[in-house]
Short mmCIF file of C-alpha atoms and ligand atoms in Angstrom, two decimals:
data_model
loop_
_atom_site.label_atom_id
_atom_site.label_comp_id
_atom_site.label_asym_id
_atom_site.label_seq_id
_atom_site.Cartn_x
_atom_site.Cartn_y
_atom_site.Cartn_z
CA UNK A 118 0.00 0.00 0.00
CA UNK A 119 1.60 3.18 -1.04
CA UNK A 120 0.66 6.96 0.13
CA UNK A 121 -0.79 7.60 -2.99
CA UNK A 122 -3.67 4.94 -2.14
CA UNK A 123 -4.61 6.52 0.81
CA UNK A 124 -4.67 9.33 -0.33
CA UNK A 125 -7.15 8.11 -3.58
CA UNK A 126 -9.55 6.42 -0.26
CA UNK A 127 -9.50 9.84 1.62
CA UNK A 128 -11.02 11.48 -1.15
CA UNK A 129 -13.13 9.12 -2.22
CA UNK A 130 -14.91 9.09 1.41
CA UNK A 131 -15.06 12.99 1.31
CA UNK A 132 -16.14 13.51 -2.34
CA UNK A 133 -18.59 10.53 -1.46
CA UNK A 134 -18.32 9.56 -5.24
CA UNK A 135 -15.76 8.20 -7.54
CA UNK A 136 -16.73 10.33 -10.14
CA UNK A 137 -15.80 13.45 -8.42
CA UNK A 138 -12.81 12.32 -6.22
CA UNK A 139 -11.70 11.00 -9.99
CA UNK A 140 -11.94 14.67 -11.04
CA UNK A 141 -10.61 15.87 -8.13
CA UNK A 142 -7.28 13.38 -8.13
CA UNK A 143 -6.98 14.38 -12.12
CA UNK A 144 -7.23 10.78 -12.91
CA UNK A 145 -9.50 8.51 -14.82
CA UNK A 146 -12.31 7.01 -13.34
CA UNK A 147 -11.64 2.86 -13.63
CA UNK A 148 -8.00 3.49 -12.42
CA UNK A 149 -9.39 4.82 -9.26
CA UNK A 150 -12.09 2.25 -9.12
CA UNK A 151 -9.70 -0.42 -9.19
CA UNK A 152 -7.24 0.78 -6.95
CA UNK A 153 -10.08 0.94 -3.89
CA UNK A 154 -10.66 -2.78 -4.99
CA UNK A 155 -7.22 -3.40 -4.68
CA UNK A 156 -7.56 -1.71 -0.86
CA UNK A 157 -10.50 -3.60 -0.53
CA UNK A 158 -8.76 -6.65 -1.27
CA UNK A 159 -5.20 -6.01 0.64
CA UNK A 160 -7.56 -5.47 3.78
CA UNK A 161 -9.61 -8.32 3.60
CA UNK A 162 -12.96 -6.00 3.93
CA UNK A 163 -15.48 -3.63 2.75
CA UNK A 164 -14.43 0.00 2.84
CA UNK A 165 -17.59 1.01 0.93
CA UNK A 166 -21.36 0.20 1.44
CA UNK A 167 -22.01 -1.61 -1.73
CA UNK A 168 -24.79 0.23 -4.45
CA UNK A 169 -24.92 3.42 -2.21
CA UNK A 170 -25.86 6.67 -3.61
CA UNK A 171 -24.35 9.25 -2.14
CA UNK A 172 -21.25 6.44 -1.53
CA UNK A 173 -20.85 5.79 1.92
CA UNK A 174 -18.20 4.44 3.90
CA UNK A 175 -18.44 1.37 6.20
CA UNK A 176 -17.92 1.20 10.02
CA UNK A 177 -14.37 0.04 8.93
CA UNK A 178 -13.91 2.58 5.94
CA UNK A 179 -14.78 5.12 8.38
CA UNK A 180 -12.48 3.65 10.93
CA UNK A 181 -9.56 3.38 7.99
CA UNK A 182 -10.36 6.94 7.15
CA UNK A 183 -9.48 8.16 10.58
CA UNK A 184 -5.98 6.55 10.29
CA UNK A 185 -5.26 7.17 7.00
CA UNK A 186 -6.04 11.01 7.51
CA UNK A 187 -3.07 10.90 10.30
CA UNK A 188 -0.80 9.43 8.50
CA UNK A 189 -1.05 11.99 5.55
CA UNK A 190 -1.00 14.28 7.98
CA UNK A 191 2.12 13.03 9.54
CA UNK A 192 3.98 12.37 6.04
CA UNK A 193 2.97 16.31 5.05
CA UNK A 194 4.32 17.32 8.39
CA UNK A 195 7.04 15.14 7.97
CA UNK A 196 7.84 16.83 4.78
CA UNK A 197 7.61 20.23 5.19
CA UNK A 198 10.27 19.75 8.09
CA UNK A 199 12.89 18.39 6.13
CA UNK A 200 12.37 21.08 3.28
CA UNK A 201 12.82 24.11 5.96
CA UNK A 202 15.81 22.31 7.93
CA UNK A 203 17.62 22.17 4.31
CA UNK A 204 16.07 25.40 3.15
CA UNK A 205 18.15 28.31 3.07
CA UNK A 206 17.60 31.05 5.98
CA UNK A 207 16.36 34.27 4.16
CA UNK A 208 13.13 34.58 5.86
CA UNK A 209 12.11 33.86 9.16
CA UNK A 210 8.13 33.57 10.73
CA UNK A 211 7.88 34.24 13.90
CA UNK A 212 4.87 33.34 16.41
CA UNK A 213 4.39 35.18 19.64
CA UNK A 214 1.34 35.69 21.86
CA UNK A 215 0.27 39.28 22.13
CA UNK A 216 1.42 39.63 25.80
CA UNK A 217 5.18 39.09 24.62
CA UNK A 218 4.15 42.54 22.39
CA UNK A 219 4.36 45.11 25.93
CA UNK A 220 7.12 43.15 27.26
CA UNK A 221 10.49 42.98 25.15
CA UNK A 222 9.81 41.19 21.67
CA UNK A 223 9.67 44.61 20.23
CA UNK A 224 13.07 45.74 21.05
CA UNK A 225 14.12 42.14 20.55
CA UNK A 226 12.26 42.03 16.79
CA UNK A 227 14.25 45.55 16.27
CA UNK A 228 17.44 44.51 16.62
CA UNK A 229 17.44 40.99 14.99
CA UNK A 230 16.29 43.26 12.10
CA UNK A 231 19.17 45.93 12.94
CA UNK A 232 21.89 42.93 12.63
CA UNK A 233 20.52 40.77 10.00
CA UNK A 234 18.63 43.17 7.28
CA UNK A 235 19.04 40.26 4.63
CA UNK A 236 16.62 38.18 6.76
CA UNK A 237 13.07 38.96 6.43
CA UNK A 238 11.29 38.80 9.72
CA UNK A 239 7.25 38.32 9.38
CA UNK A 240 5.79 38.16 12.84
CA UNK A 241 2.83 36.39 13.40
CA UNK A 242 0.04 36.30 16.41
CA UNK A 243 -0.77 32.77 17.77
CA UNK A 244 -1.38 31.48 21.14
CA UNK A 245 1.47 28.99 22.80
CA UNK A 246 -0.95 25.91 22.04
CA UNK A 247 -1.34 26.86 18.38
CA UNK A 248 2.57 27.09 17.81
CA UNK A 249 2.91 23.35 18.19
CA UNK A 250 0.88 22.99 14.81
CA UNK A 251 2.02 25.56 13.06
CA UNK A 252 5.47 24.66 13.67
CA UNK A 253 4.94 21.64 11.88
CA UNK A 254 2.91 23.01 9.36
CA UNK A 255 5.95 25.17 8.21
CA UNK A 256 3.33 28.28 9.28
CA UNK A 257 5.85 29.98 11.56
CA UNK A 258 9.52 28.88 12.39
CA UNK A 259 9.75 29.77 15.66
CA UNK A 260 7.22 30.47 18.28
CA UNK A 261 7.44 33.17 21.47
CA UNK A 262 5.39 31.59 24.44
CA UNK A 263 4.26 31.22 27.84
CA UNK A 264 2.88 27.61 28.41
CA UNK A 265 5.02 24.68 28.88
CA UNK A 266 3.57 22.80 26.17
CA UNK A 267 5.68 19.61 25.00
CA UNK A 268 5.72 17.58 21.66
CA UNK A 269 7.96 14.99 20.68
CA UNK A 270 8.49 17.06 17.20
CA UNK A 271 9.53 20.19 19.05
CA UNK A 272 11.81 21.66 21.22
CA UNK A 273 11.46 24.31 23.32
CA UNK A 274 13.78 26.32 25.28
CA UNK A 275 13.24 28.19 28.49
CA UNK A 276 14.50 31.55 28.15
CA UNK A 277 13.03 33.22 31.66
CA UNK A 278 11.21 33.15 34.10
CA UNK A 279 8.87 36.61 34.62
CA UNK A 280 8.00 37.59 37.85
CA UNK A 281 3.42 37.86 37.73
CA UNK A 282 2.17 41.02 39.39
CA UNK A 283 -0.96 41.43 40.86
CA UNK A 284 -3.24 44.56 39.24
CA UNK A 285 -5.40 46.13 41.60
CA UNK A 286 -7.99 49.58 41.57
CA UNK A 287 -5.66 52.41 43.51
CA UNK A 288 -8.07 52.43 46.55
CA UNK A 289 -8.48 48.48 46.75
CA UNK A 290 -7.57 47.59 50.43
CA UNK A 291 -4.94 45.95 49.40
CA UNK A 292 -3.11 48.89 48.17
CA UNK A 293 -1.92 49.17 51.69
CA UNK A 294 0.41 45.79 50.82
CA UNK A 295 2.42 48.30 48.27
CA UNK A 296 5.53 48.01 49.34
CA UNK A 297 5.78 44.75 51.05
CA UNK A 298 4.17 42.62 48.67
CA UNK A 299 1.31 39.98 48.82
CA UNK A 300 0.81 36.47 48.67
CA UNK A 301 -1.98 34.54 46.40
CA UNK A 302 -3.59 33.29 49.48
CA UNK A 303 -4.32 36.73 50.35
CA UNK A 304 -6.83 37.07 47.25
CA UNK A 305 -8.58 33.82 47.13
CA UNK A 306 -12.02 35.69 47.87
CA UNK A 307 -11.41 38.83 45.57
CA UNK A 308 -12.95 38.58 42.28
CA UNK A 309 -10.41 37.60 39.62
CA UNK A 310 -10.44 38.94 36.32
CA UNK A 311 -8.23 36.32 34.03
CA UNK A 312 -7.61 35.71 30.10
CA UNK A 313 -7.67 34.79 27.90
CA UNK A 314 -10.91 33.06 27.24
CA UNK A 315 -9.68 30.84 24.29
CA UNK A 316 -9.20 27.03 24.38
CA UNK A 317 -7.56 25.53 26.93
CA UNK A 318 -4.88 25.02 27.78
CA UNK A 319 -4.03 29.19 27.78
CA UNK A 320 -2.55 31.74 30.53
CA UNK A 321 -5.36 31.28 32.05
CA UNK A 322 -4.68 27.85 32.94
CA UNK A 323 -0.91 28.69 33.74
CA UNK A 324 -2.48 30.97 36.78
CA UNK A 325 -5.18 28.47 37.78
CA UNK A 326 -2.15 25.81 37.96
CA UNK A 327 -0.41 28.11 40.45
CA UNK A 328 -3.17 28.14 42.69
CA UNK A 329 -3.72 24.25 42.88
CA UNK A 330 -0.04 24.00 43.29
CA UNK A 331 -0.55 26.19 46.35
CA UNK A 332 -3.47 24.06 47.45
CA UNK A 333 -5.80 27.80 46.80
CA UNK A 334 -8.95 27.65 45.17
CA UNK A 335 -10.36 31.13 44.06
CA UNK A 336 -14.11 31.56 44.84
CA UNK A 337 -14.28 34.31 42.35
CA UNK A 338 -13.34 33.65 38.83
CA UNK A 339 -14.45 34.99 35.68
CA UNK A 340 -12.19 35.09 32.03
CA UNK A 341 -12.30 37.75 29.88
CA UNK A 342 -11.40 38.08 26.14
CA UNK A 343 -7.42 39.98 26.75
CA UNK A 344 -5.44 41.37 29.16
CA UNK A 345 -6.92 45.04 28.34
CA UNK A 346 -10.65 44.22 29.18
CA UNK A 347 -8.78 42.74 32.46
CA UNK A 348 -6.93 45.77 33.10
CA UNK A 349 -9.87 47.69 32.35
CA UNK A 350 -12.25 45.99 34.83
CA UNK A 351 -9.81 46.31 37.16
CA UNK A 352 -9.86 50.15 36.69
CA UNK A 353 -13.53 50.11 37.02
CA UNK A 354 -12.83 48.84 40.39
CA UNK A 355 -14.70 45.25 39.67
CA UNK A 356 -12.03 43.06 40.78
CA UNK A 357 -8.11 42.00 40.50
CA UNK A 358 -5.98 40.27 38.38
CA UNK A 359 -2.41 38.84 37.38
CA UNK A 360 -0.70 39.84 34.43
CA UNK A 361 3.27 39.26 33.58
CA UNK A 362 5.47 42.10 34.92
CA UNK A 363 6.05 43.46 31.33
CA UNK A 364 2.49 44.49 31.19
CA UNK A 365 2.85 46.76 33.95
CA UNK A 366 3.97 49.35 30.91
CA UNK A 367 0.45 49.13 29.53
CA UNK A 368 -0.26 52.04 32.17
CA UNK A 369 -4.09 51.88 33.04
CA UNK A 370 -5.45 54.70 34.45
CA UNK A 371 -5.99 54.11 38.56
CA UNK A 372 -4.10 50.71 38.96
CA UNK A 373 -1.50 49.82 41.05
CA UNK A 374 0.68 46.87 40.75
CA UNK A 375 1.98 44.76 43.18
CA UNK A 376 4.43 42.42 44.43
CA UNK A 377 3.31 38.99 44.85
CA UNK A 378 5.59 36.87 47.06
CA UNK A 379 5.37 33.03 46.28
CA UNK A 380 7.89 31.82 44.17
CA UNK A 381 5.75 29.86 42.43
CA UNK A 382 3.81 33.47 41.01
CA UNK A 383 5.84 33.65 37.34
CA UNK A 384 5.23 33.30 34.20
CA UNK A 385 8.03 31.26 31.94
CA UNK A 386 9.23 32.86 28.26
CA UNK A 387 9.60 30.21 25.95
CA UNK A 388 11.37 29.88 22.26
CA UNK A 389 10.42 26.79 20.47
CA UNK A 390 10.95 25.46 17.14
CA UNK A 391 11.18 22.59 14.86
CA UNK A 392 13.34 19.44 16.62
CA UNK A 393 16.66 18.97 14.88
CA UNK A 394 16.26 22.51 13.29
CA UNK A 395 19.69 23.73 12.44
CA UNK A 396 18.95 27.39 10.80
CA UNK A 397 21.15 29.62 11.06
CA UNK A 398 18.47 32.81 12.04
CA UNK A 399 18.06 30.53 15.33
CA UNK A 400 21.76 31.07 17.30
CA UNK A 401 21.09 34.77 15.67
CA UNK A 402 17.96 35.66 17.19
CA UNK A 403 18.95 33.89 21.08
CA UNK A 404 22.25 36.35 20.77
CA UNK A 405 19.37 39.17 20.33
CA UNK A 406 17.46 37.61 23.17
CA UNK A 407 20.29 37.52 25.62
CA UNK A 408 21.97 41.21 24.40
CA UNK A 409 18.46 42.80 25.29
CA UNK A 410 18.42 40.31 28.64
CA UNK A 411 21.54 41.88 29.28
CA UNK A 412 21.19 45.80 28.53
CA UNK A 413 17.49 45.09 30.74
CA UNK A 414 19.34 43.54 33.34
CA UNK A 415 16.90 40.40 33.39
CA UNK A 416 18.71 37.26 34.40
CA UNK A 417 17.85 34.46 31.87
CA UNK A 418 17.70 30.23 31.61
CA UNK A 419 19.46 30.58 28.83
CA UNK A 420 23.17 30.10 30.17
C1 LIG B 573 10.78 38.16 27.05
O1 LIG B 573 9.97 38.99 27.44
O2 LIG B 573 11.56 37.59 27.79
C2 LIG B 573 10.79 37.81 25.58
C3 LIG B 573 9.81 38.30 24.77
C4 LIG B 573 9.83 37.97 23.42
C5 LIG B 573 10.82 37.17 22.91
C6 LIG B 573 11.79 36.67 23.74
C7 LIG B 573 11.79 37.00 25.08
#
């Protein structure tokens, strides 16, 4: 059984008609016709319901589809690895999750630019989860995060680890904790404002993690679309909520930020990419990383 068969099956079960998955595969009808015999035959059962109109596949077709789906999947995955580890490095995708955007990928994107003009940087918004994919998909090439998300098809590398801070209206109570700090279990009955509200597993789940790990379960939770609808409830004196250090910069009107004291309370910055990638813009843009870690005085994983 080669690729090409399964891939002949797939669209046959999709087009639900030989004639049209024909047209579709640009080949003639009776070669198609008797190369799902010949699947039919290898397997030793019925992929088709026999004389139906649309055609439609049987328990095992259906169950055959499933797996034959992955592994086109995988081989397409498979291939457009290879073709960007041997490609040559004159353009470079980047994924990052908006949060990374008020922290220090700006400065970061600036001077990768600054000290490699002949590689094209296009930066592109996806969430930490949806890297994985598009990693393999050849979609981005290397992906700015802030979940620990693992996959046997990339790696990942822990650049830092950035301190949380707790947002709270200028005349909440626990303003009076400014300068000494607080700790989570202080704010397990406030009203938490937390984002985003996009599958799981997000930030969101990062900060619920921390709680658990505390043994704290917040009575008051509700997730909002972004960190600016947070902020902004927060300003509107509706409740509190976390958000990475770097966000303090976004400067809402009437919000203080605080210290919170458990270790645990931090957010990790993550590069991943493609396992076994060898490009060259990769070693280019963690010099970047570690000049601005540097010159910010931010002390990194890295080394
Ligand atoms: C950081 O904030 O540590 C960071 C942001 C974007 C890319 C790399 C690092």
């Amino acid at each position: 059984m080669e690729l090409r068969h399964l891939r002949y099956f797939v669209t046959v079960v999709e087009e639900q008609s030989i004639t049209k998955a024909a047209e579709k595969l640009f080949i003639a009808q009776p070669p198609l016709t008797r190369q799902i015999k010949k699947l039919e035959e290898e397997l030793g059962i019925d992929l088709f319901e026999k004389g139906s109109r649309p055609l439609k596949a049987t328990e095992a077709g259906l169950y055959f589809y499933q797996h034959a789906v992955q592994i086109l999947t995988h081989a397409a995955q498979a291939t457009t690895m290879i073709k960007k580890i041997n490609s040559v490095n004159t353009s470079v995708k980047i994924g990052y999750v908006s949060s990374l955007l008020y922290g220090l990928l700006p400065q970061i994107i600036y001077l990768f630019r600054q000290k490699n003009p002949e590689i094209q940087v296009e930066l592109i918004e996806c969430s930490t989860k949806d890297q994985v994919e598009a990693l393999k998909l050849g979609k981005i090439d290397i992906g700015f995060g802030r979940l620990p998300i693992s996959d046997p098809a990339v790696k990942r590398l822990l650049l830092r680890k950035e301190r949380l801070k707790l947002a709270i209206y200028k005349k909440h109570p626990l303003n009076a904790y400014q300068e000494k700090g607080v700790y989570l279990s202080q704010i397990v009955n406030e009203t938490i404002f937390s984002y985003p509200n996009t599958p799981k597993p997000n930030f969101s789940t990062t900060i619920q993690a921390m709680f658990t790990q505390l043994g704290l379960i917040p009575t008051k939770w509700t997730e909002v679309r972004e960190i600016h609808m947070a902020l902004g409830l927060v300003a509107s004196g509706e409740g509190i909520c976390l958000i990475p250090e770097s966000a303090c910069d976004i400067g809402m009107k009437n919000v203080e930020y605080l210290d919170i004291l458990d270790l645990e309370a931090y957010s990790p910055v993550s590069l991943s990419m493609r396992n076994m990638d060898q490009s060259a813009y990769i070693p280019k843009i963690l010099e970047c990383i570690e000049e601005i870690y540097r010159t910010e005085n931010i002390s990194t994983n890295l080394n």
